[in-house]
Amino acid sequence: LVHAVRELLHDDESNALAASVWCDVFPAMWATLAEADQLALVKPIMQLLAKDFHKAQPVAPAPTAGPHVVQTLLESLVRCEPMPKLPAPLYKFLSRHYACWSPAVACLETHAALAPAEPEWFDALADLQEQLGDMDA
């Protein structure tokens, strides 16, 4: 069974399935970690998301290619409780370069609600909403 699942997840045509599985499994695993372990993983997550090698994958892949890896990683972070706190400029960068506007806005909104005294969340959110043409904010 494990071999069959591994083959299915590594098939080029099953990237969307792999992304879906990751988005379900990672938040569940995150929830089992102690707070100290979650905090210890934030820096490696930031480093992974900021790597240049993500630029090698097309941002708008063919329908069979599935979502971009950065889109998948960010979508999985949105589902985490508590959500990892990455720097606001990183969310802006990821949304612009990897077309993951929706999860980036969701992360920024969550962090802004949790830390209303920190203006960087509101500034980043306003920048993204302006780029998207959302003038209701």
Coordinates of N, CA and C in Angstrom, one line a residue, residues 76-121:
S76 N -0.7 25.4 3.1 CA -0.7 24.5 4.2 C -0.5 25.3 5.5
L77 N 0.3 26.4 5.4 CA 0.5 27.2 6.6 C -0.7 27.9 7.1
V78 N -1.6 28.3 6.1 CA -2.8 29.0 6.4 C -3.7 28.1 7.3
R79 N -3.6 26.8 7.1 CA -4.4 25.8 7.8 C -3.9 25.4 9.2
C80 N -2.7 25.9 9.5 CA -2.0 25.5 10.8 C -2.6 26.3 11.9
E81 N -2.7 25.7 13.1 CA -3.2 26.3 14.3 C -2.2 26.0 15.4
P82 N -1.5 27.0 15.9 CA -1.5 28.4 15.5 C -0.7 28.5 14.2
M83 N -1.0 29.5 13.4 CA -0.4 29.8 12.2 C 1.1 30.3 12.4
P84 N 2.0 29.7 11.8 CA 3.4 30.2 11.9 C 3.5 31.7 11.6
K85 N 4.3 32.4 12.3 CA 4.4 33.9 12.1 C 5.6 34.1 11.3
L86 N 5.4 34.3 10.0 CA 6.5 34.7 9.1 C 6.5 36.2 8.9
P87 N 7.6 36.8 8.5 CA 7.7 38.2 8.4 C 6.7 38.7 7.3
A88 N 6.1 39.9 7.5 CA 5.1 40.4 6.6 C 5.7 40.6 5.2
P89 N 7.0 41.1 5.1 CA 7.6 41.3 3.7 C 7.7 40.0 3.0
L90 N 7.9 38.9 3.7 CA 8.0 37.6 3.0 C 6.6 37.2 2.4
Y91 N 5.5 37.4 3.1 CA 4.2 37.2 2.5 C 4.0 38.0 1.3
K92 N 4.4 39.3 1.3 CA 4.3 40.1 0.1 C 5.1 39.6 -1.0
F93 N 6.3 39.2 -0.8 CA 7.2 38.7 -1.8 C 6.6 37.4 -2.4
L94 N 6.2 36.5 -1.6 CA 5.6 35.3 -2.1 C 4.4 35.5 -2.9
S95 N 3.5 36.4 -2.5 CA 2.3 36.6 -3.2 C 2.5 37.2 -4.6
R96 N 3.5 38.1 -4.7 CA 3.8 38.7 -5.9 C 4.5 37.8 -6.9
H97 N 5.5 37.0 -6.4 CA 6.3 36.2 -7.3 C 5.8 34.8 -7.6
Y98 N 4.9 34.3 -6.8 CA 4.3 33.0 -7.0 C 2.8 32.9 -7.0
A99 N 2.2 34.1 -7.2 CA 0.7 34.1 -7.4 C 0.0 33.4 -6.4
C100 N 0.4 33.6 -5.1 CA -0.4 33.0 -4.0 C -1.0 34.1 -3.2
W101 N -1.8 34.9 -3.8 CA -2.4 36.1 -3.2 C -3.4 35.7 -2.1
S102 N -4.2 34.7 -2.3 CA -5.2 34.4 -1.4 C -4.7 33.9 0.0
P103 N -3.8 32.9 0.0 CA -3.2 32.5 1.2 C -2.4 33.5 1.9
A104 N -1.7 34.4 1.1 CA -0.9 35.4 1.7 C -1.8 36.5 2.4
V105 N -2.9 36.8 1.8 CA -3.8 37.8 2.4 C -4.4 37.2 3.6
A106 N -4.7 35.9 3.6 CA -5.3 35.2 4.8 C -4.3 35.2 5.9
C107 N -3.1 34.9 5.6 CA -2.0 35.0 6.7 C -1.9 36.4 7.3
L108 N -1.8 37.3 6.4 CA -1.7 38.7 6.9 C -2.9 39.2 7.7
E109 N -4.0 38.8 7.3 CA -5.2 39.2 8.0 C -5.2 38.5 9.4
T110 N -4.8 37.3 9.5 CA -4.8 36.5 10.8 C -3.8 37.2 11.7
H111 N -2.6 37.5 11.2 CA -1.5 38.1 12.0 C -1.9 39.5 12.4
A112 N -2.6 40.3 11.6 CA -3.1 41.6 11.9 C -4.1 41.5 13.0
A113 N -5.0 40.5 13.0 CA -6.0 40.4 14.0 C -5.4 40.0 15.4
L114 N -4.3 39.2 15.3 CA -3.7 38.7 16.5 C -2.7 39.7 17.1
A115 N -2.2 40.6 16.3 CA -1.2 41.6 16.8 C -1.6 43.0 16.2
P116 N -2.7 43.6 16.7 CA -3.1 44.9 16.1 C -2.2 46.0 16.4
A117 N -1.3 45.9 17.3 CA -0.3 46.9 17.6 C 0.9 46.9 16.7
E118 N 1.0 45.9 15.8 CA 2.1 45.8 14.9 C 1.7 46.2 13.5
P119 N 2.1 47.5 13.1 CA 1.6 48.0 11.9 C 2.1 47.3 10.6
E120 N 3.2 46.5 10.7 CA 3.7 45.9 9.4 C 2.7 45.0 8.8
W121 N 1.8 44.4 9.6 CA 0.8 43.5 9.1 C -0.2 44.3 8.2

